Structure formats: structure tokens, C-alpha cells
Amino acid sequence: MSNNDSWTVAGRTFTSRLIVGTGKYKDFEQNATALVASGAEIITVAVRRVNVSDSKAPMLTDFIDPKKYTYLPNTAGCFTADEAIRTLRLAREAGGWDLVKLEVLGEAKTLYPDMRETLKATEVLAKEGFLPMVYCVDDPIAAKQLEEAGAVAVMPLGAPIGSGLGIQNRVTIRLIVEGASVPVLVDAGVGTASDAAVAMELGCEGVLMNTAIAEAKDPVRMARAMKLAVAAGREAYLAGRMGRRMYADPSSPLAGLI
Amino acid sequence: MTDTAIHIEIQITLNGDPRRVPIGWTIAQLVSEIGLDPKKVAVERNLEIIPRSTLAQVELRDGDVLEIVHFVGGG
């Protein structure tokens, strides 16, 4: 086992290759327990209006310590570059973090990214000193363009957000990995542990997921499963898989048969 | 608007809703009146971010549009 198998994004080094979201959980307590089980060091969070009429409502930061975990503010729900930039400027002021997750959505039905707006936002954010990890289509050319625009990581979807369909196009994910000089993480589409393992076997630096854990029957157990799957997939990638054959090849020697 | 309130209160928009606040209030006063920890929120006034360090100096003006945000769970 490679015990020192860490990865680095924008100069920051992490041991866990699993990034988890903090949405859709039953309550903050379950969220925090699942987070511990996942072993994740980075969590995504959303930026929203405070509840002015009930300021005593429990807050995420009361359950998940921002000093212990890296908060990665996202731009979920933003459909234009301007909205996303505005959201992340506020996030930086609220938390002081410049490592952010950019996503600019194209339509509500598929939550597919709008790459024209995403690219525009990436350029502006990079110029303003942000370190954007960017949700994108599984397109090797788009991934390259994002990198040129200042993305510190490219995060292609495996399948639509929240769909749990698993990685639909291994070829394009692999092409992105081969062409990138920044970390590639599969973001969205993971449904179960094997999907996370596939992402890692393709050579991704990590996997980002939310719904696969939060909507499992037992989220804490699924969080643990994802931790193991990411580790297993990574090990398999480093080990280097056997070649594929069209036909059988016996594992026992043919010589000495009685 | 002929009553004396016009002289002691101003009208702002806070997170999309109208609100009246005493004239001369700073953003920090509003934040603490709502019961929020200023260390956990960010404030935008008329599309411009107000740095946390200056919240106690920035006075609210009639017609200000304020957004106060914080972090919530998300993917």
C-alpha cells in the first residue's frame, strides 16, 4: 500500500481523494457523522441568504468545523457567469477562502454546465485571485480551455448531477486525464461505490459526490463504502491493470497434467 | 409620509424584503439586531461587498439593497 499517496491542488495537499457535498442530508448531525465516515477533508458548501427571521436556526458551521475541514464554496444554482462570480465574491468575504468550486448551469432539467459562461467566469475569477475548481462537461477540449483560463482543477461530470447513473463515458474522462496538467476529479453522477472506483481507475485525482451518500438508505455506511472504493480504485490504478484478452487464459499450468 | 417617522427611520431592502431601520444605523448594528454573528456572514450592499472590517463604519442609507449570506449545505 502506498501510504503517502497524497494529491495537491493549487499548492494544497490532501490525503483523502474523496470530496463530499453537504446537501440533502436528514439533518446536520447525520451529515457530520457521514463526513467522518467518508474520511473526506474537503466539503462543498452553498452560499445562501441568511434567515433574517430566525437567526438562531442551527448552522452548518456549528456541526462541521471550518478549521478542521476545507470548505469549498460552490456556485450551485447559478446560471450566468455574473451570478457565479458574485456568489464567490460573497463566499470569499464570508469565509476567507479562495479555493472555490465553480459551476455555471445551462438548464434546470439536466443541470448540464453552460461552458461558454463557465469559461468566462473562470477567467474573471482567476484574475481576481480565486483558485477555481471547475465543474464541466466531459469534453477534453473544454477541459484544456478551462485550464488555460486558470482552472486549478477540472471536474467533468460522470453523469447529470444527482442522477446516480455512474460514469457514462469512460473514454472522454480518460482523455481529459491524459491531457490535463491540473488535477481531474469526477464531479457528479456517481451512484454507488463501483462508480467511484471506476473514476479512480481511470486515473482521476479524486471524486466529488453528494447525493450518492446523502440519498443512500444508510448514508453513513455508504460514506464508508465510498472511502473504501476511492482507495481501492486508486490502488488498482497505481497497480496497473492486466491487459484485456478476447478469450480465456488458464491460471493453472498446463504442464504436468495427469 | 408626513409623520415624524420619516425623520427617524429609513427604508431598506434586506434579503429581498422591505425593512425599516433607524436613521444613522451602521450595517454592524443591523447584523447584531438580527442576531447574527458577523464573523459567519458576508454583506453586499447595492451589489458591492462590504468588507467585514468596515461593517461598523458603514452607515445605512435610504433605499439600500442589502444581501446577507452565509454557508449552507450543498453539493
mmCIF file of C-alpha atoms in Angstrom:
data_model
loop_
_atom_site.group_PDB
_atom_site.id
_atom_site.type_symbol
_atom_site.label_atom_id
_atom_site.label_comp_id
_atom_site.label_asym_id
_atom_site.label_seq_id
_atom_site.Cartn_x
_atom_site.Cartn_y
_atom_site.Cartn_z
ATOM 1 C CA MET A 1 0.000 0.000 0.000
ATOM 2 C CA SER A 2 1.229 3.477 -0.782
ATOM 3 C CA ASN A 3 0.595 5.230 2.490
ATOM 4 C CA ASN A 4 1.854 8.586 1.324
ATOM 5 C CA ASP A 5 -0.327 8.797 -1.732
ATOM 6 C CA SER A 6 -1.444 12.396 -1.368
ATOM 7 C CA TRP A 7 -2.601 14.781 -4.056
ATOM 8 C CA THR A 8 -2.174 18.502 -4.482
ATOM 9 C CA VAL A 9 -4.449 21.188 -5.867
ATOM 10 C CA ALA A 10 -3.258 24.792 -6.181
ATOM 11 C CA GLY A 11 -0.391 24.067 -3.791
ATOM 12 C CA ARG A 12 -2.602 22.487 -1.125
ATOM 13 C CA THR A 13 -2.023 18.849 -0.305
ATOM 14 C CA PHE A 14 -4.703 16.396 0.794
ATOM 15 C CA THR A 15 -4.647 12.748 1.778
ATOM 16 C CA SER A 16 -8.277 11.896 1.026
ATOM 17 C CA ARG A 17 -9.258 11.792 -2.618
ATOM 18 C CA LEU A 18 -12.932 11.982 -1.814
ATOM 19 C CA ILE A 19 -14.706 15.351 -1.701
ATOM 20 C CA VAL A 20 -18.227 15.282 -0.334
ATOM 21 C CA GLY A 21 -21.172 17.623 -0.540
ATOM 22 C CA THR A 22 -23.245 18.719 2.427
ATOM 23 C CA GLY A 23 -26.702 18.889 0.857
ATOM 24 C CA LYS A 24 -29.784 16.656 1.102
ATOM 25 C CA TYR A 25 -28.978 15.098 4.493
ATOM 26 C CA LYS A 26 -31.699 14.406 7.061
ATOM 27 C CA ASP A 27 -30.012 16.779 9.486
ATOM 28 C CA PHE A 28 -26.631 18.328 10.269
ATOM 29 C CA GLU A 29 -25.836 15.533 12.705
ATOM 30 C CA GLN A 30 -26.183 12.809 10.086
ATOM 31 C CA ASN A 31 -24.193 14.949 7.693
ATOM 32 C CA ALA A 32 -21.348 15.318 10.180
ATOM 33 C CA THR A 33 -21.311 11.578 11.007
ATOM 34 C CA ALA A 34 -21.255 10.626 7.326
ATOM 35 C CA LEU A 35 -18.445 13.101 6.764
ATOM 36 C CA VAL A 36 -16.293 11.428 9.400
ATOM 37 C CA ALA A 37 -17.061 8.000 7.891
ATOM 38 C CA SER A 38 -16.094 9.231 4.416
ATOM 39 C CA GLY A 39 -12.681 10.375 5.583
ATOM 40 C CA ALA A 40 -13.058 13.429 3.325
ATOM 41 C CA GLU A 41 -11.022 16.551 4.074
ATOM 42 C CA ILE A 42 -12.816 18.873 1.672
ATOM 43 C CA ILE A 43 -16.546 19.592 1.712
ATOM 44 C CA THR A 44 -18.588 21.623 -0.711
ATOM 45 C CA VAL A 45 -20.978 24.220 0.665
ATOM 46 C CA ALA A 46 -23.506 26.577 -0.878
ATOM 47 C CA VAL A 47 -23.920 30.312 -0.311
ATOM 48 C CA ARG A 48 -27.440 31.418 0.530
ATOM 49 C CA ARG A 49 -29.343 34.251 2.210
ATOM 50 C CA VAL A 50 -29.419 34.046 5.998
ATOM 51 C CA ASN A 51 -32.787 33.505 7.616
ATOM 52 C CA VAL A 52 -33.435 37.007 8.912
ATOM 53 C CA SER A 53 -36.471 35.998 10.924
ATOM 54 C CA ASP A 54 -34.839 33.054 12.700
ATOM 55 C CA SER A 55 -31.176 33.755 13.236
ATOM 56 C CA LYS A 56 -30.959 31.098 15.937
ATOM 57 C CA ALA A 57 -31.615 28.243 13.488
ATOM 58 C CA PRO A 58 -28.746 25.698 13.552
ATOM 59 C CA MET A 59 -25.958 26.432 11.103
ATOM 60 C CA LEU A 60 -23.719 24.087 9.152
ATOM 61 C CA THR A 61 -20.621 25.666 10.695
ATOM 62 C CA ASP A 62 -21.843 24.611 14.170
ATOM 63 C CA PHE A 63 -21.638 20.951 13.121
ATOM 64 C CA ILE A 64 -18.735 20.895 10.688
ATOM 65 C CA ASP A 65 -15.761 22.894 11.890
ATOM 66 C CA PRO A 66 -14.363 25.110 9.123
ATOM 67 C CA LYS A 67 -10.991 24.995 10.846
ATOM 68 C CA LYS A 68 -10.890 21.210 10.638
ATOM 69 C CA TYR A 69 -12.291 20.782 7.121
ATOM 70 C CA THR A 70 -11.599 22.692 3.950
ATOM 71 C CA TYR A 71 -14.803 24.441 2.929
ATOM 72 C CA LEU A 72 -15.162 24.609 -0.824
ATOM 73 C CA PRO A 73 -17.870 27.184 -1.592
ATOM 74 C CA ASN A 74 -19.857 26.362 -4.715
ATOM 75 C CA THR A 75 -21.994 28.324 -7.135
ATOM 76 C CA ALA A 76 -24.821 25.803 -7.369
ATOM 77 C CA GLY A 77 -27.942 27.391 -8.763
ATOM 78 C CA CYS A 78 -26.065 29.998 -10.808
ATOM 79 C CA PHE A 79 -26.954 30.149 -14.494
ATOM 80 C CA THR A 80 -24.693 33.013 -15.599
ATOM 81 C CA ALA A 81 -21.033 33.890 -15.124
ATOM 82 C CA ASP A 82 -22.021 37.119 -13.353
ATOM 83 C CA GLU A 83 -24.173 35.295 -10.792
ATOM 84 C CA ALA A 84 -21.410 32.790 -10.102
ATOM 85 C CA ILE A 85 -18.750 35.484 -9.703
ATOM 86 C CA ARG A 86 -20.998 37.499 -7.378
ATOM 87 C CA THR A 87 -21.663 34.406 -5.267
ATOM 88 C CA LEU A 88 -17.994 33.536 -4.909
ATOM 89 C CA ARG A 89 -17.007 37.091 -4.012
ATOM 90 C CA LEU A 90 -19.504 36.863 -1.158
ATOM 91 C CA ALA A 91 -18.198 33.418 -0.216
ATOM 92 C CA ARG A 92 -14.658 34.767 -0.034
ATOM 93 C CA GLU A 93 -15.806 37.570 2.237
ATOM 94 C CA ALA A 94 -17.822 35.204 4.444
ATOM 95 C CA GLY A 95 -15.168 32.547 4.827
ATOM 96 C CA GLY A 96 -11.931 33.987 3.555
ATOM 97 C CA TRP A 97 -11.330 31.078 1.187
ATOM 98 C CA ASP A 98 -10.051 31.466 -2.336
ATOM 99 C CA LEU A 99 -10.226 27.780 -3.309
ATOM 100 C CA VAL A 100 -13.721 27.519 -4.788
ATOM 101 C CA LYS A 101 -15.934 25.260 -6.858
ATOM 102 C CA LEU A 102 -17.292 26.981 -9.938
ATOM 103 C CA GLU A 103 -20.342 25.628 -11.669
ATOM 104 C CA VAL A 104 -22.435 27.583 -14.127
ATOM 105 C CA LEU A 105 -25.500 25.657 -15.145
ATOM 106 C CA GLY A 106 -27.140 25.684 -18.540
ATOM 107 C CA GLU A 107 -30.625 24.403 -17.757
ATOM 108 C CA ALA A 108 -32.597 23.093 -14.801
ATOM 109 C CA LYS A 109 -33.653 19.819 -16.421
ATOM 110 C CA THR A 110 -30.182 18.324 -16.932
ATOM 111 C CA LEU A 111 -28.101 20.731 -14.789
ATOM 112 C CA TYR A 112 -25.580 20.454 -17.586
ATOM 113 C CA PRO A 113 -22.890 23.131 -17.393
ATOM 114 C CA ASP A 114 -23.023 26.139 -19.701
ATOM 115 C CA MET A 115 -19.430 26.017 -20.901
ATOM 116 C CA ARG A 116 -19.441 29.467 -22.515
ATOM 117 C CA GLU A 117 -20.419 31.091 -19.217
ATOM 118 C CA THR A 118 -18.210 28.708 -17.227
ATOM 119 C CA LEU A 119 -15.159 29.684 -19.256
ATOM 120 C CA LYS A 120 -15.956 33.386 -18.898
ATOM 121 C CA ALA A 121 -16.341 33.049 -15.121
ATOM 122 C CA THR A 122 -13.128 31.024 -14.799
ATOM 123 C CA GLU A 123 -11.132 33.790 -16.483
ATOM 124 C CA VAL A 124 -12.558 36.525 -14.276
ATOM 125 C CA LEU A 125 -12.168 34.523 -11.068
ATOM 126 C CA ALA A 126 -8.565 33.595 -11.832
ATOM 127 C CA LYS A 127 -7.769 37.269 -12.493
ATOM 128 C CA GLU A 128 -9.326 38.183 -9.135
ATOM 129 C CA GLY A 129 -7.081 35.738 -7.322
ATOM 130 C CA PHE A 130 -9.543 32.899 -6.875
ATOM 131 C CA LEU A 131 -8.454 29.291 -7.301
ATOM 132 C CA PRO A 132 -11.400 27.809 -9.193
ATOM 133 C CA MET A 133 -12.014 24.067 -9.350
ATOM 134 C CA VAL A 134 -14.382 23.895 -12.266
ATOM 135 C CA TYR A 135 -17.358 21.629 -12.933
ATOM 136 C CA CYS A 136 -17.521 20.939 -16.655
ATOM 137 C CA VAL A 137 -18.676 18.695 -19.465
ATOM 138 C CA ASP A 138 -16.668 15.540 -20.151
ATOM 139 C CA ASP A 139 -15.026 17.148 -23.166
ATOM 140 C CA PRO A 140 -11.216 17.048 -23.444
ATOM 141 C CA ILE A 141 -11.102 20.292 -25.428
ATOM 142 C CA ALA A 142 -13.276 22.200 -22.970
ATOM 143 C CA ALA A 143 -11.119 20.869 -20.140
ATOM 144 C CA LYS A 144 -7.991 22.220 -21.835
ATOM 145 C CA GLN A 145 -9.607 25.608 -22.376
ATOM 146 C CA LEU A 146 -10.575 25.796 -18.711
ATOM 147 C CA GLU A 147 -7.035 25.013 -17.699
ATOM 148 C CA GLU A 148 -5.741 27.803 -19.952
ATOM 149 C CA ALA A 149 -8.300 30.149 -18.414
ATOM 150 C CA GLY A 150 -6.972 29.498 -14.926
ATOM 151 C CA ALA A 151 -8.836 26.481 -13.538
ATOM 152 C CA VAL A 152 -6.775 24.826 -10.789
ATOM 153 C CA ALA A 153 -8.707 21.595 -11.283
ATOM 154 C CA VAL A 154 -11.139 20.375 -13.900
ATOM 155 C CA MET A 155 -14.127 18.408 -12.713
ATOM 156 C CA PRO A 156 -16.029 16.713 -15.522
ATOM 157 C CA LEU A 157 -19.405 15.193 -14.836
ATOM 158 C CA GLY A 158 -19.707 11.408 -14.942
ATOM 159 C CA ALA A 159 -23.463 11.768 -15.467
ATOM 160 C CA PRO A 160 -26.004 14.517 -14.650
ATOM 161 C CA ILE A 161 -25.920 15.948 -11.109
ATOM 162 C CA GLY A 162 -27.945 13.852 -8.687
ATOM 163 C CA SER A 163 -28.715 11.158 -11.287
ATOM 164 C CA GLY A 164 -26.622 8.359 -9.782
ATOM 165 C CA LEU A 165 -26.172 6.885 -13.259
ATOM 166 C CA GLY A 166 -22.447 6.299 -12.929
ATOM 167 C CA ILE A 167 -19.729 7.267 -15.383
ATOM 168 C CA GLN A 168 -21.321 7.323 -18.816
ATOM 169 C CA ASN A 169 -18.230 7.908 -20.925
ATOM 170 C CA ARG A 170 -15.017 6.422 -19.630
ATOM 171 C CA VAL A 171 -13.212 7.279 -22.847
ATOM 172 C CA THR A 172 -13.694 11.033 -22.519
ATOM 173 C CA ILE A 173 -12.856 11.027 -18.799
ATOM 174 C CA ARG A 174 -9.637 9.149 -19.596
ATOM 175 C CA LEU A 175 -8.812 11.573 -22.444
ATOM 176 C CA ILE A 176 -9.254 14.506 -20.068
ATOM 177 C CA VAL A 177 -6.944 12.855 -17.521
ATOM 178 C CA GLU A 178 -4.291 12.247 -20.171
ATOM 179 C CA GLY A 179 -4.440 15.791 -21.496
ATOM 180 C CA ALA A 180 -4.598 17.694 -18.221
ATOM 181 C CA SER A 181 -1.773 19.192 -16.224
ATOM 182 C CA VAL A 182 -4.083 20.108 -13.342
ATOM 183 C CA PRO A 183 -5.942 17.556 -11.194
ATOM 184 C CA VAL A 184 -9.017 15.955 -12.754
ATOM 185 C CA LEU A 185 -11.871 14.942 -10.471
ATOM 186 C CA VAL A 186 -15.122 13.333 -11.487
ATOM 187 C CA ASP A 187 -17.859 15.586 -10.142
ATOM 188 C CA ALA A 188 -21.455 14.388 -10.339
ATOM 189 C CA GLY A 189 -23.114 11.215 -11.500
ATOM 190 C CA VAL A 190 -21.676 8.718 -9.035
ATOM 191 C CA GLY A 191 -24.411 6.406 -7.736
ATOM 192 C CA THR A 192 -22.616 3.702 -5.836
ATOM 193 C CA ALA A 193 -19.173 2.578 -4.740
ATOM 194 C CA SER A 194 -18.170 0.888 -8.004
ATOM 195 C CA ASP A 195 -18.728 4.169 -9.883
ATOM 196 C CA ALA A 196 -16.232 5.907 -7.606
ATOM 197 C CA ALA A 197 -13.759 3.076 -8.110
ATOM 198 C CA VAL A 198 -14.121 3.405 -11.898
ATOM 199 C CA ALA A 199 -13.332 7.126 -11.715
ATOM 200 C CA MET A 200 -10.178 6.408 -9.767
ATOM 201 C CA GLU A 201 -9.159 3.514 -12.039
ATOM 202 C CA LEU A 202 -9.343 5.934 -14.968
ATOM 203 C CA GLY A 203 -6.601 7.937 -13.291
ATOM 204 C CA CYS A 204 -8.618 10.778 -11.778
ATOM 205 C CA GLU A 205 -7.056 12.520 -8.805
ATOM 206 C CA GLY A 206 -10.304 12.342 -6.900
ATOM 207 C CA VAL A 207 -14.083 12.133 -6.895
ATOM 208 C CA LEU A 208 -16.694 14.614 -5.704
ATOM 209 C CA MET A 209 -20.137 13.395 -4.695
ATOM 210 C CA ASN A 210 -23.155 14.350 -2.628
ATOM 211 C CA THR A 211 -26.390 12.559 -3.496
ATOM 212 C CA ALA A 212 -24.847 9.071 -3.689
ATOM 213 C CA ILE A 213 -24.110 9.307 0.029
ATOM 214 C CA ALA A 214 -26.934 11.555 1.236
ATOM 215 C CA GLU A 215 -29.696 9.578 -0.507
ATOM 216 C CA ALA A 216 -28.398 6.111 0.343
ATOM 217 C CA LYS A 217 -30.637 4.144 2.739
ATOM 218 C CA ASP A 218 -27.768 4.291 5.220
ATOM 219 C CA PRO A 219 -25.719 7.386 4.383
ATOM 220 C CA VAL A 220 -23.044 6.768 6.997
ATOM 221 C CA ARG A 221 -22.404 3.263 5.720
ATOM 222 C CA MET A 222 -22.355 4.477 2.117
ATOM 223 C CA ALA A 223 -19.865 7.177 3.101
ATOM 224 C CA ARG A 224 -17.576 4.440 4.392
ATOM 225 C CA ALA A 225 -18.148 2.407 1.209
ATOM 226 C CA MET A 226 -17.140 5.413 -0.890
ATOM 227 C CA LYS A 227 -13.994 5.908 1.139
ATOM 228 C CA LEU A 228 -13.009 2.280 0.509
ATOM 229 C CA ALA A 229 -13.991 2.429 -3.172
ATOM 230 C CA VAL A 230 -11.916 5.536 -3.825
ATOM 231 C CA ALA A 231 -8.936 3.938 -2.081
ATOM 232 C CA ALA A 232 -9.432 0.646 -3.949
ATOM 233 C CA GLY A 233 -9.786 2.364 -7.317
ATOM 234 C CA ARG A 234 -6.682 4.424 -6.688
ATOM 235 C CA GLU A 235 -4.669 1.350 -5.694
ATOM 236 C CA ALA A 236 -5.842 -0.510 -8.794
ATOM 237 C CA TYR A 237 -4.837 2.442 -10.965
ATOM 238 C CA LEU A 238 -1.370 2.588 -9.401
ATOM 239 C CA ALA A 239 -1.009 -1.191 -9.602
ATOM 240 C CA GLY A 240 -1.795 -1.119 -13.333
ATOM 241 C CA ARG A 241 -4.494 -3.433 -14.505
ATOM 242 C CA MET A 242 -3.882 -6.546 -16.608
ATOM 243 C CA GLY A 243 -4.424 -6.400 -20.324
ATOM 244 C CA ARG A 244 -7.767 -7.414 -21.797
ATOM 245 C CA ARG A 245 -7.977 -10.634 -23.835
ATOM 246 C CA MET A 246 -10.733 -11.796 -26.122
ATOM 247 C CA TYR A 247 -10.506 -15.396 -24.935
ATOM 248 C CA ALA A 248 -9.625 -17.438 -21.856
ATOM 249 C CA ASP A 249 -6.145 -17.917 -20.447
ATOM 250 C CA PRO A 250 -5.807 -20.638 -17.801
ATOM 251 C CA SER A 251 -4.440 -19.666 -14.415
ATOM 252 C CA SER A 252 -3.148 -23.172 -13.610
ATOM 253 C CA PRO A 253 -0.112 -24.546 -15.503
ATOM 254 C CA LEU A 254 -0.783 -26.787 -18.481
ATOM 255 C CA ALA A 255 2.452 -28.692 -17.913
ATOM 256 C CA GLY A 256 2.354 -31.761 -15.638
ATOM 257 C CA LEU A 257 -1.281 -32.568 -16.264
ATOM 258 C CA ILE A 258 -2.010 -36.185 -15.351
ATOM 259 C CA MET B 1 -45.122 60.164 4.600
ATOM 260 C CA THR B 2 -45.997 63.204 6.680
ATOM 261 C CA ASP B 3 -45.431 61.641 10.088
ATOM 262 C CA THR B 4 -42.276 62.190 12.037
ATOM 263 C CA ALA B 5 -41.087 58.626 11.390
ATOM 264 C CA ILE B 6 -39.604 59.799 8.147
ATOM 265 C CA HIS B 7 -37.006 61.642 10.150
ATOM 266 C CA ILE B 8 -36.035 58.760 12.373
ATOM 267 C CA GLU B 9 -36.316 55.740 10.075
ATOM 268 C CA ILE B 10 -35.143 54.794 6.615
ATOM 269 C CA GLN B 11 -36.392 52.103 4.277
ATOM 270 C CA ILE B 12 -34.025 49.384 3.052
ATOM 271 C CA THR B 13 -34.418 46.035 1.315
ATOM 272 C CA LEU B 14 -32.911 43.148 3.246
ATOM 273 C CA ASN B 15 -32.626 39.775 1.507
ATOM 274 C CA GLY B 16 -35.469 40.703 -0.780
ATOM 275 C CA ASP B 17 -37.838 42.031 1.872
ATOM 276 C CA PRO B 18 -38.538 45.660 2.819
ATOM 277 C CA ARG B 19 -37.408 46.708 6.281
ATOM 278 C CA ARG B 20 -37.343 49.963 8.223
ATOM 279 C CA VAL B 21 -34.321 50.776 10.331
ATOM 280 C CA PRO B 22 -33.430 53.796 12.492
ATOM 281 C CA ILE B 23 -31.608 56.547 10.692
ATOM 282 C CA GLY B 24 -27.879 56.512 11.356
ATOM 283 C CA TRP B 25 -27.586 52.794 11.901
ATOM 284 C CA THR B 26 -24.473 51.017 10.674
ATOM 285 C CA ILE B 27 -24.527 47.618 8.976
ATOM 286 C CA ALA B 28 -22.926 46.123 12.093
ATOM 287 C CA GLN B 29 -25.854 47.387 14.188
ATOM 288 C CA LEU B 30 -28.334 45.779 11.787
ATOM 289 C CA VAL B 31 -26.430 42.472 11.789
ATOM 290 C CA SER B 32 -26.379 42.307 15.565
ATOM 291 C CA GLU B 33 -30.039 43.396 15.782
ATOM 292 C CA ILE B 34 -30.958 40.383 13.634
ATOM 293 C CA GLY B 35 -28.891 38.223 15.986
ATOM 294 C CA LEU B 36 -26.213 37.141 13.536
ATOM 295 C CA ASP B 37 -22.555 36.537 14.214
ATOM 296 C CA PRO B 38 -20.792 38.965 11.856
ATOM 297 C CA LYS B 39 -17.898 36.507 11.592
ATOM 298 C CA LYS B 40 -20.164 33.962 9.861
ATOM 299 C CA VAL B 41 -21.816 36.142 7.238
ATOM 300 C CA ALA B 42 -20.983 38.304 4.257
ATOM 301 C CA VAL B 43 -22.778 41.500 3.376
ATOM 302 C CA GLU B 44 -23.403 43.011 -0.018
ATOM 303 C CA ARG B 45 -24.870 46.483 -0.408
ATOM 304 C CA ASN B 46 -26.163 47.614 -3.784
ATOM 305 C CA LEU B 47 -24.177 44.801 -5.422
ATOM 306 C CA GLU B 48 -20.954 45.817 -3.688
ATOM 307 C CA ILE B 49 -19.323 43.717 -0.996
ATOM 308 C CA ILE B 50 -18.833 45.491 2.304
ATOM 309 C CA PRO B 51 -15.649 44.172 3.944
ATOM 310 C CA ARG B 52 -16.317 42.728 7.379
ATOM 311 C CA SER B 53 -13.753 45.034 8.943
ATOM 312 C CA THR B 54 -15.771 48.071 7.912
ATOM 313 C CA LEU B 55 -19.290 46.923 8.880
ATOM 314 C CA ALA B 56 -19.219 49.101 11.994
ATOM 315 C CA GLN B 57 -18.319 52.182 9.991
ATOM 316 C CA VAL B 58 -20.723 51.877 7.081
ATOM 317 C CA GLU B 59 -23.984 53.723 7.701
ATOM 318 C CA LEU B 60 -27.172 52.514 6.052
ATOM 319 C CA ARG B 61 -28.786 54.824 3.530
ATOM 320 C CA ASP B 62 -32.391 55.093 2.475
ATOM 321 C CA GLY B 63 -33.087 52.718 -0.423
ATOM 322 C CA ASP B 64 -30.106 50.454 0.222
ATOM 323 C CA VAL B 65 -30.471 46.922 -1.099
ATOM 324 C CA LEU B 66 -28.714 44.517 1.240
ATOM 325 C CA GLU B 67 -27.906 40.851 0.888
ATOM 326 C CA ILE B 68 -26.632 38.971 3.926
ATOM 327 C CA VAL B 69 -25.465 35.441 3.152
ATOM 328 C CA HIS B 70 -23.844 32.506 4.892
ATOM 329 C CA PHE B 71 -22.875 28.928 4.125
ATOM 330 C CA VAL B 72 -25.454 26.166 3.932
ATOM 331 C CA GLY B 73 -25.273 22.527 2.918
ATOM 332 C CA GLY B 74 -24.765 21.964 -0.791
ATOM 333 C CA GLY B 75 -23.156 19.700 -3.357
#
